[in-house]
Coordinates of C-alpha atoms and ligand atoms in Angstrom, one line a residue:
Chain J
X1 CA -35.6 28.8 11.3
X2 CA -38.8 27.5 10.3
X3 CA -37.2 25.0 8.0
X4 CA -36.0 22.0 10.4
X5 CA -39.5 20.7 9.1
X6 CA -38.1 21.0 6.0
X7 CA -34.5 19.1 6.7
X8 CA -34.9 15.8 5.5
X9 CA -34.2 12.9 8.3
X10 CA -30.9 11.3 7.9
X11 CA -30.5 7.7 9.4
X12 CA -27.9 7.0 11.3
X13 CA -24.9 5.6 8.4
X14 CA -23.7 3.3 11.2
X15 CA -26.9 0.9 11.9
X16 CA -26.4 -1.8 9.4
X17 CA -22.7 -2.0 10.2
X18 CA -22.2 -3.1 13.9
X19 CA -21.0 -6.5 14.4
X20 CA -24.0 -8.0 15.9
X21 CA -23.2 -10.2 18.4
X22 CA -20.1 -12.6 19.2
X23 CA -19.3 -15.6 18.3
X24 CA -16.2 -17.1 19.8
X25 CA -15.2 -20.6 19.6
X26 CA -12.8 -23.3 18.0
X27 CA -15.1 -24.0 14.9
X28 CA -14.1 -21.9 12.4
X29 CA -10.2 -23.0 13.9
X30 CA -11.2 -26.5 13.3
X31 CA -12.6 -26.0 9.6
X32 CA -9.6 -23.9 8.6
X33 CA -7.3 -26.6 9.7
X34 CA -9.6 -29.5 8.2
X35 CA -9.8 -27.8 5.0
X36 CA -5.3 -27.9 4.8
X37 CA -5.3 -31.5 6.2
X38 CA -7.9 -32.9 3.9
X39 CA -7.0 -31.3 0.7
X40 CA -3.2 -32.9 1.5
X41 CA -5.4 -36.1 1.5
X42 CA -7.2 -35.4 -1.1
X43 CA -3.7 -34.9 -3.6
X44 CA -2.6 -39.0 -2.5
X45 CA -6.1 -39.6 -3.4
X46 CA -6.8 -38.3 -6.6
X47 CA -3.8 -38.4 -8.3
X48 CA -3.6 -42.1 -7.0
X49 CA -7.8 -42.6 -8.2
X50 CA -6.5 -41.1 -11.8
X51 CA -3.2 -43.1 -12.2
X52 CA -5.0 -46.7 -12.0
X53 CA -8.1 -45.6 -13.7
X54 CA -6.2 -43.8 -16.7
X55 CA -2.6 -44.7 -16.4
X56 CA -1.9 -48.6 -15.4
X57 CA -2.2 -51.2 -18.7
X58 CA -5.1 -50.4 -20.8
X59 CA -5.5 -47.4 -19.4
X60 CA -8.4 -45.2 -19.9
X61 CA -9.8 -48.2 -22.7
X62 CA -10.0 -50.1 -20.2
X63 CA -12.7 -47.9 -17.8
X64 CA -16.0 -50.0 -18.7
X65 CA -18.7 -51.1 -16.4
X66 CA -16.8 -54.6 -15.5
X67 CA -13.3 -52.4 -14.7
X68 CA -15.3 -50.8 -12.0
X69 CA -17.3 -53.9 -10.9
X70 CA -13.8 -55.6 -10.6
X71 CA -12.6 -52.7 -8.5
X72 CA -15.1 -52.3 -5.8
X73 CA -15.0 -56.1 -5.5
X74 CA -12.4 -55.3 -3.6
X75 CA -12.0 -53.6 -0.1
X76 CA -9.1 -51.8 -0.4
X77 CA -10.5 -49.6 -3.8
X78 CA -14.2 -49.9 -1.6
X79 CA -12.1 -47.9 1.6
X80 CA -10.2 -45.9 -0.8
X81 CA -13.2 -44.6 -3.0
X82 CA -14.7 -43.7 0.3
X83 CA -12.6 -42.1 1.9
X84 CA -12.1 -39.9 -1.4
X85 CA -16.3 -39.4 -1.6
X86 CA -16.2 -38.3 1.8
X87 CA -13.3 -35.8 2.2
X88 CA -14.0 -34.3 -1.0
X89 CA -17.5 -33.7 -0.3
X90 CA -16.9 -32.6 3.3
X91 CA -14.2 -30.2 2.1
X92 CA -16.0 -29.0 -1.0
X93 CA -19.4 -28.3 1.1
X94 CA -16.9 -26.4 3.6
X95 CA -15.4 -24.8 0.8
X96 CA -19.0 -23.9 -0.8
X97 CA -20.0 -23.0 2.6
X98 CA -17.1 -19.7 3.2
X99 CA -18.1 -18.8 -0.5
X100 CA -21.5 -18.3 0.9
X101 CA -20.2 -16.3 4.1
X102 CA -18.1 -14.6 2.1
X103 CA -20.8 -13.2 -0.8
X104 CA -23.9 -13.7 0.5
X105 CA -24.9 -10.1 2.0
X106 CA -28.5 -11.0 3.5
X107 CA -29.2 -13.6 6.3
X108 CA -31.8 -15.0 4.4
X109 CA -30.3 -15.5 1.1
X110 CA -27.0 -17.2 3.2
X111 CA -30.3 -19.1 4.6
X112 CA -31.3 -20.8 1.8
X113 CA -28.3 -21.0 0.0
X114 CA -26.6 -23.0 2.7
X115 CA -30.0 -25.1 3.1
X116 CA -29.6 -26.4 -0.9
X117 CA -25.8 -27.5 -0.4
X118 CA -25.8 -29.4 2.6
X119 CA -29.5 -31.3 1.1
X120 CA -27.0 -31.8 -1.6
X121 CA -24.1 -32.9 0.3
X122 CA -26.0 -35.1 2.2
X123 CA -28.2 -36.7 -0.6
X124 CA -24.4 -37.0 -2.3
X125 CA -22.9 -38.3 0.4
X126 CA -26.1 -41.0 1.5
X127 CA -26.8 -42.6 -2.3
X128 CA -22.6 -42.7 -2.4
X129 CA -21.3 -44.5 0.6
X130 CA -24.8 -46.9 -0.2
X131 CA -23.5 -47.5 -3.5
X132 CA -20.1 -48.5 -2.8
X133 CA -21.2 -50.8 0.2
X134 CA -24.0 -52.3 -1.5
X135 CA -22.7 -52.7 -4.8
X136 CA -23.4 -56.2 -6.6
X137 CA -22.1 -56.3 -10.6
X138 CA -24.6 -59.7 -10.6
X139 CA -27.7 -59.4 -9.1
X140 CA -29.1 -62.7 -8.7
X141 CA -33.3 -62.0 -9.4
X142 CA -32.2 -59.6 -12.0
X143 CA -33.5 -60.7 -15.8
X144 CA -30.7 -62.5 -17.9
X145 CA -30.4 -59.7 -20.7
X146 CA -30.3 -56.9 -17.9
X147 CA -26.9 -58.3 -16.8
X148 CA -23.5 -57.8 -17.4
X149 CA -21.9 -60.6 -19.6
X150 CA -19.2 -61.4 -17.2
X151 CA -22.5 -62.5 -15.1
X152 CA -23.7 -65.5 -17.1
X153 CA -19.9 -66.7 -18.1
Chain O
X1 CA 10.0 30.8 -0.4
X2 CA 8.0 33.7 -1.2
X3 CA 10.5 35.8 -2.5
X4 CA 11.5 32.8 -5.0
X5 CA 7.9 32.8 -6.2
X6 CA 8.1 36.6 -7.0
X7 CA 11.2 36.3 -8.9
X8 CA 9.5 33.0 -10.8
X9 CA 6.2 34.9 -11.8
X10 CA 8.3 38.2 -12.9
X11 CA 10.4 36.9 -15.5
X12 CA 8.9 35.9 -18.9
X13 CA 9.1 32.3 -18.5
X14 CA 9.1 30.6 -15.4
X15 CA 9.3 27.0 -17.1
X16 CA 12.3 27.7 -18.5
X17 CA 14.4 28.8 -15.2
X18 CA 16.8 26.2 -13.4
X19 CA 15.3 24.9 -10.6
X20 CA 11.8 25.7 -11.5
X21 CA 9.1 23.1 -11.1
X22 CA 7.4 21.8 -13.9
X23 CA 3.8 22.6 -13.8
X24 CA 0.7 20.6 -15.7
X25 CA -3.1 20.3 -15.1
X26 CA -4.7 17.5 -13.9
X27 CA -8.2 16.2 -13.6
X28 CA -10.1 14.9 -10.4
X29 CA -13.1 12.6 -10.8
X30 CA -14.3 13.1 -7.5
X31 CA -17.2 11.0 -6.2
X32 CA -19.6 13.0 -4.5
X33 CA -22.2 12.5 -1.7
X34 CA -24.6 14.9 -0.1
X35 CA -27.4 12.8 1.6
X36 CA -29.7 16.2 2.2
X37 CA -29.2 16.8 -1.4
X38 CA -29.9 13.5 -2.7
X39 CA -29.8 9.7 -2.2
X40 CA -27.9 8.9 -5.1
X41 CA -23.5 9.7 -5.2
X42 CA -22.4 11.9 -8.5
X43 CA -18.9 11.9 -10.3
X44 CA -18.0 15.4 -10.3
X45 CA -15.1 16.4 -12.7
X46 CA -12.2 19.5 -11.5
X47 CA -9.6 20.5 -13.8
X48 CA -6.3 22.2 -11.8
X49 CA -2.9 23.1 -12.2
X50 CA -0.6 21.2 -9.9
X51 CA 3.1 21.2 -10.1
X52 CA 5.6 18.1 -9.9
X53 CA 5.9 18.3 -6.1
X54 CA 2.1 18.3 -5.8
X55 CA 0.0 15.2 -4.2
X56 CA -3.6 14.5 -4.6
X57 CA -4.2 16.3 -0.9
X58 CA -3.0 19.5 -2.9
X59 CA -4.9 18.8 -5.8
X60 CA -7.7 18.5 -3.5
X61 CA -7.0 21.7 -1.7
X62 CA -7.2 23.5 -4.7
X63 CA -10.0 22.7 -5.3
X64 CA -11.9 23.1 -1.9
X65 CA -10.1 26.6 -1.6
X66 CA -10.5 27.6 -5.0
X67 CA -13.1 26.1 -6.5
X68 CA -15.6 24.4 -4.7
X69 CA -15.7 24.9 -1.1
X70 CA -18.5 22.3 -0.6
X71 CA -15.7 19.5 -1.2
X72 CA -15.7 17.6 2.3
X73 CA -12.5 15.3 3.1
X74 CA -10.8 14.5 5.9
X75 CA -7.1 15.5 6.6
X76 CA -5.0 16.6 9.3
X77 CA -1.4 16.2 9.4
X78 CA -0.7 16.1 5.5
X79 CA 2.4 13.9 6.1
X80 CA 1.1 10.4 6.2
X81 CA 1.6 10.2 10.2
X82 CA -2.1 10.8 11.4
X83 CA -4.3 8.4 9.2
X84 CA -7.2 10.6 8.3
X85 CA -6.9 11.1 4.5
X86 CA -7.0 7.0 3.7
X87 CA -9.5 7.1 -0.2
X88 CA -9.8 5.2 -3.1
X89 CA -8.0 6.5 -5.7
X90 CA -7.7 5.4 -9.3
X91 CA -9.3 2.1 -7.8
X92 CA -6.6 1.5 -4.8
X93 CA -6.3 2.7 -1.2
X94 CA -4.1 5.2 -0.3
X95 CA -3.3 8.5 1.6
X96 CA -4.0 11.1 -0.4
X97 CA -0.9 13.1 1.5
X98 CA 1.5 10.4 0.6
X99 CA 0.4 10.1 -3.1
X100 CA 2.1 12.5 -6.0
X101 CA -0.1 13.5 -8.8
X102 CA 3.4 12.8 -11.2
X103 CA 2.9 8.9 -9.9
X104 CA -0.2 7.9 -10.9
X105 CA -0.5 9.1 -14.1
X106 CA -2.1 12.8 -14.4
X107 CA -2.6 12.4 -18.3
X108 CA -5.9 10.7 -17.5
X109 CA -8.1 12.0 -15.0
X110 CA -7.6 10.7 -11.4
X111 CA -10.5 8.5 -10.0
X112 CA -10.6 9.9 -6.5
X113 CA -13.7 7.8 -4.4
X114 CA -13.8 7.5 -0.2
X115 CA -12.6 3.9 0.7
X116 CA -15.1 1.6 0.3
X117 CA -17.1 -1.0 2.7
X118 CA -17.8 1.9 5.3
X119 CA -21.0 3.9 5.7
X120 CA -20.4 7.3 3.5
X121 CA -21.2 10.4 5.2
X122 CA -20.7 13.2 3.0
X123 CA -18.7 13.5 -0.4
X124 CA -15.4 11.4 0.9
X125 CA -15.8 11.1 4.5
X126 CA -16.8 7.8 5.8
X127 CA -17.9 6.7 9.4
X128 CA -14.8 5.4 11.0
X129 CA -16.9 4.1 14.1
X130 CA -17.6 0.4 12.7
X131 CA -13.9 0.5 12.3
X132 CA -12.4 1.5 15.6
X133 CA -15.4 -0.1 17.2
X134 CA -13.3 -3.7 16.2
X135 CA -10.1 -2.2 17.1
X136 CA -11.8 -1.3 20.9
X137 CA -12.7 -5.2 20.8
X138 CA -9.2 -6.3 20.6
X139 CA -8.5 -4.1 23.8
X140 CA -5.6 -2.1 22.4
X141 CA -3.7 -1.7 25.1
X142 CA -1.0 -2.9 27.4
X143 CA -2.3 -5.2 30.0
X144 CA 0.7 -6.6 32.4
X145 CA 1.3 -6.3 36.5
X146 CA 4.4 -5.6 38.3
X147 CA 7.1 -3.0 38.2
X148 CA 4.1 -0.9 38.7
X149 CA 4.8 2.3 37.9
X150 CA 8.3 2.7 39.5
X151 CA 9.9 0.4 37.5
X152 CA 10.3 -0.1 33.7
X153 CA 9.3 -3.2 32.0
X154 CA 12.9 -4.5 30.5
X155 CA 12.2 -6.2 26.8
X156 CA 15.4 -7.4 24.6
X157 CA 16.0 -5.8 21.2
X158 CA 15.1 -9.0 20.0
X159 CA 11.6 -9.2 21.7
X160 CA 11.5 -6.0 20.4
X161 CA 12.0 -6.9 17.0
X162 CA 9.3 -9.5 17.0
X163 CA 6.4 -7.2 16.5
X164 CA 8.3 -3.8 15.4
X165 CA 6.3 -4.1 12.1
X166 CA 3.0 -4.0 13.5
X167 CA 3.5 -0.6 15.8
X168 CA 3.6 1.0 12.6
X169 CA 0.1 1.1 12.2
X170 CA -1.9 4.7 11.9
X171 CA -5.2 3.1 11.6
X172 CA -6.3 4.8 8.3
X173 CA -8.3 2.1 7.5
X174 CA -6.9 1.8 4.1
X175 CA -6.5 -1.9 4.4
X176 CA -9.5 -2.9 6.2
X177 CA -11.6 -1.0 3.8
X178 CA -9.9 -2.7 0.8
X179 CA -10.7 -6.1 1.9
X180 CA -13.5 -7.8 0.1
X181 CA -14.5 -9.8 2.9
X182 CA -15.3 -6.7 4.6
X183 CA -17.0 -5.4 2.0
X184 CA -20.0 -7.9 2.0
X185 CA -21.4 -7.3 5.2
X186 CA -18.7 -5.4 7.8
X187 CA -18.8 -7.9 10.3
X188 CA -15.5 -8.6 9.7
X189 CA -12.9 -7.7 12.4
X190 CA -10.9 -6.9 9.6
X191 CA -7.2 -6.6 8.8
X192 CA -6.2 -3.3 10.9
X193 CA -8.0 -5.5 14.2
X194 CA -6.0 -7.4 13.9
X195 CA -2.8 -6.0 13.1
X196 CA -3.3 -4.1 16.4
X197 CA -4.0 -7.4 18.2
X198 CA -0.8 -8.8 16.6
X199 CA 1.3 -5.7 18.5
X200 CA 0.0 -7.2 21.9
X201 CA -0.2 -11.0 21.3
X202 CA 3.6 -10.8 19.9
X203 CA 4.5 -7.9 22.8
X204 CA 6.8 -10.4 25.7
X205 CA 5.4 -7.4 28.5
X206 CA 1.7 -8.2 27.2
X207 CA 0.1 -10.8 29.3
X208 CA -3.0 -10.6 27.7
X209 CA -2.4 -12.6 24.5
X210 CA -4.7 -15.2 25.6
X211 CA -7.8 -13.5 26.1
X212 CA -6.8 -11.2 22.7
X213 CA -6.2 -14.8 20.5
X214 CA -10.5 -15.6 22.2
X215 CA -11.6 -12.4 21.1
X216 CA -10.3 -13.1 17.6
X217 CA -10.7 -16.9 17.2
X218 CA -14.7 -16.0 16.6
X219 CA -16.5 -16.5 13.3
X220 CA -15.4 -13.1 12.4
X221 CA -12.5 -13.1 13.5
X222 CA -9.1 -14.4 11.5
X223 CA -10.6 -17.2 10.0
X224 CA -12.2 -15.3 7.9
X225 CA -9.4 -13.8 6.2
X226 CA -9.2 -15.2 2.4
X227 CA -5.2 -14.3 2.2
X228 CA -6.2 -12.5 -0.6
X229 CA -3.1 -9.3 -0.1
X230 CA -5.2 -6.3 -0.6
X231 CA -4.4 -5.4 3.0
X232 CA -0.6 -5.5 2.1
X233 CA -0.8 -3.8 -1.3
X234 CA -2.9 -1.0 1.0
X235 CA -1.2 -0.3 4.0
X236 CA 0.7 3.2 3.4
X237 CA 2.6 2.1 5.9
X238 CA 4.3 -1.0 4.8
X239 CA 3.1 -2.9 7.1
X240 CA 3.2 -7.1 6.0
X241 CA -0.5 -7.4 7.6
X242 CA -1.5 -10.5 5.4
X243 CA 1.8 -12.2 7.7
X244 CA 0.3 -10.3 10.9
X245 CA -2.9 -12.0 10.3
X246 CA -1.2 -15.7 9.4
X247 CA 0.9 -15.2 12.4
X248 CA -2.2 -14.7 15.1
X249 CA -3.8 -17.4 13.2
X250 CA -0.5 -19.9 13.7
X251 CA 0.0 -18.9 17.7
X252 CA -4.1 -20.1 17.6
X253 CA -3.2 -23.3 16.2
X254 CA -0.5 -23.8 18.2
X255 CA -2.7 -22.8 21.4
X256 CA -5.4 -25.3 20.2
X257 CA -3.1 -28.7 19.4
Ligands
LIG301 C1 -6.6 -32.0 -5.0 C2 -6.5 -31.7 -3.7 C3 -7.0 -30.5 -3.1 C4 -6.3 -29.6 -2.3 C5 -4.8 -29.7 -2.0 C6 -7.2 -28.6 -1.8 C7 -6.8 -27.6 -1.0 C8 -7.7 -26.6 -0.5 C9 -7.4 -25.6 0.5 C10 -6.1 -25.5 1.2 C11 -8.5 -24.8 0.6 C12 -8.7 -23.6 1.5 C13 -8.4 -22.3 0.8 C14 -8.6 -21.2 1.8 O1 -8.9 -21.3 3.0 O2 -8.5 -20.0 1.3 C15 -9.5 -25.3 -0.4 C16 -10.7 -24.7 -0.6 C17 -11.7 -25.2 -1.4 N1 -11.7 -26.4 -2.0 FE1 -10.1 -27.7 -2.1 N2 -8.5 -28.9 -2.3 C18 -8.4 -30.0 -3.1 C19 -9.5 -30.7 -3.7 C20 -10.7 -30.2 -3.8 C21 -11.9 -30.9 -4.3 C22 -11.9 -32.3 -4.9 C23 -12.9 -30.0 -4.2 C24 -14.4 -30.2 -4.7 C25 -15.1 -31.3 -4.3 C26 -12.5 -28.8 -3.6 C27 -13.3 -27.7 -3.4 C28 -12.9 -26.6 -2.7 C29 -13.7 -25.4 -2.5 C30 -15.1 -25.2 -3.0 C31 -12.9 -24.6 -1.7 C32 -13.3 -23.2 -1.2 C33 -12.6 -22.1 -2.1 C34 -12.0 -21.0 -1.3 O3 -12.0 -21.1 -0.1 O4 -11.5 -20.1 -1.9 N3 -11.1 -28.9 -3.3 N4 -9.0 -26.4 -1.0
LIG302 S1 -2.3 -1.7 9.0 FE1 -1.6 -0.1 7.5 S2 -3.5 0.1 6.2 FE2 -4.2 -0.9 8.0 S3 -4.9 0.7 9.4 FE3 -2.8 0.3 9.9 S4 -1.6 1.8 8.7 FE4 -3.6 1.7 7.8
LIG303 S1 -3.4 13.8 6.4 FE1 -2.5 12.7 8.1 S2 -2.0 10.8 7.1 FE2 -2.6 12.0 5.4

């Protein structure tokens, strides 16, 4: 029996594999639920954003830089294409976000995978609700040749 | 039985006899693990004779009697009824007891691997403990007061009914372990958890439902589940668990709103 020096040292199988600690609590209930509810939303939405931008009179020939000046002159297509930025980006980041849980097999890769998309949803999110609020087709200091003809008729 | 046997292997052709069961051979790809041996699993080939009648737990017998006695497996009841023989084989979970050889194709050889997202201990025993160590979580019992222990607890057939499907379960793991959310880090409750929590919440003597929907409304807990079937497809017992799981997740909703 002078070989147990000789058995080689099994770990323990089981170590990697306990859950490691709990955590209880509406969250996840509330992204499950938000994720149904939104992408309902979403369906109104998009099929609504794609039927005046591709269907109604001109249709697509009409999408030029004027078309979308004309629409966001307006506070109904301003709420509309807001709402739309928002939900979309909030669900897709949730959406991201599980894909990451769900893949992701170290902490630290979940880490800084989840660190790049919400920089991304928020930088997304930021330049996109300041673009639709603070929109102006005509800016009036801007040079003449710079500016949309529409501008100067 | 016997006897029958005798007469078989005593007359010039057994094939040919009425009655006599047609025999063929049939290849096992095992996947083998020995951690003192090495580090790394091995696909080990065994070429037997099995008859018509014969499932891959015979198949498998063969071999560990006859062949290779170092072939490490678990089994006890060899009728589907005790859970212990759930593997992978030809890429799906299922009891090796419960599975004939003439089913799944014994022209090509039979992929035969333990099931997968628990830690392997030796050729195709896994540790169950991560396993049942959820299914102690969801306190698997009945908790209720009264009618103590004089009296029986009355319950309709139709409150019966309502979670008939889920006392079913053997806890072989087979679904559990075919779930890919389980597979990427086994934090998971997974689906047999739950389908054990599911015979409590839906039980009308059960007054525990509550604290059982707390324990599973946890970032491991249903809302992880991806609806993705493989539990159903798994489950040797036929037990719908993908509509277990949506069902604990509705009675959450429900609780929440
Ligand atoms: C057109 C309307 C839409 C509907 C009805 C819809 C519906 C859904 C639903 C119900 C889920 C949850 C799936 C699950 O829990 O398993 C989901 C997931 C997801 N959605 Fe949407 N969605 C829509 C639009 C979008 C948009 C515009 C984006 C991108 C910005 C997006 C990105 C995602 C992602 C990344 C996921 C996660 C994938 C997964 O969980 O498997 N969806 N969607
Ligand atoms: S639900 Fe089915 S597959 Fe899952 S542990 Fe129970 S018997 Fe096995
Ligand atoms: S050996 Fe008991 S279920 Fe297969």
């Amino acid at each position: 029996m002078a070989q147990t020096d000789a058995t080689p040292l099994v770990a323990s199988p089981r170590s990697p594999y306990v859950r490691r600690k709990t955590t209880r609590g509406n969250f996840e209930l509330y992204s499950w639920v938000f994720m149904r509810a939104s992408g309902v939303v979403l369906v109104a939405l998009i099929f609504g954003h794609l039927f005046v931008n591709l269907m109604v009179g001109d249709g697509v020939h009409a999408i030029d830089f004027a078309f979308v000046a004309g629409k966001w002159a307006s506070p109904f297509w301003q709420v509309w294409d807001l709402l739309m930025l928002w939900l979309a980006m909030i669900h897709g980041t949730n959406g991201v976000r599980t894909i990451i849980n769900d893949y992701a097999q170290r902490d630290l890769t979940r880490g800084v995978l989840k660190s790049l998309l919400y920089l991304a949803f928020t930088l997304t999110v930021v330049l996109g609700t300041l673009v639709i609020f603070t929109f102006d087709p005509c800016p009036p200091e801007a040079p003449a040749e710079l500016l949309a003809s529409f501008c100067t008729a | 039985m016997t006897a029958v046997v005798e007469e078989n292997t005593a007359s010039s052709a057994p094939e040919s006899q009425a009655g006599a069961v047609a025999s063929f051979e049939v290849t096992l790809r095992i996947r083998r693990y020995n951690p003192e041996v090495s580090a790394e699993p091995t696909w080990e080939e065994h070429t037997v004779t099995a008859y018509g009648t014969d499932r891959v737990l015979d198949a498998l017998h063969k071999i560990k009697w006859e062949t290779d006695g170092s072939l490490t497996f678990r089994r006890s009841c060899a009728h589907g009824v005790c859970g212990s023989d759930a593997m992978r084989i030809n890429g799906r979970n299922r009891l090796a007891c419960k599975t004939l050889l003439k089913d799944i194709n014994p022209d090509k050889p039979i992929t035969v691997e333990p099931i997968k997202g628990l830690p392997v201990v030796k050729d195709l025993v896994v540790d169950m403990e991560p396993f049942f160590a959820s299914y102690r979580e969801i306190m698997p019992f009945l908790v209720t007061s009264g009618n103590e222990p004089s009296r029986e607890h009355l319950q309709s057939q139709a409150d019966r009914d309502r979670f008939d499907d889920t006392t079913k379960c053997i806890l072989c793991a087979a679904c559990t372990s075919s779930c890919p959310v389980f597979w990427t880090d086994g934090q998971y409750f997974g689906p047999a958890a739950i389908v054990n929590a599911h015979r409590f919440i839906f039980d009308s003597r059960d007054e525990a439902a509550t604290q059982r929907l707390e324990i599973l409304n946890d970032k491991e807990g249903v809302w992880r589940c991806r609806t993705t079937f493989n539990c159903t497809e798994a489950c040797p017992r036929g037990i719908e668990v993908t509509k277990a799981i949506q069902e604990v997740k509705r009675a959450m909703i429900t609780r929440a709103f």
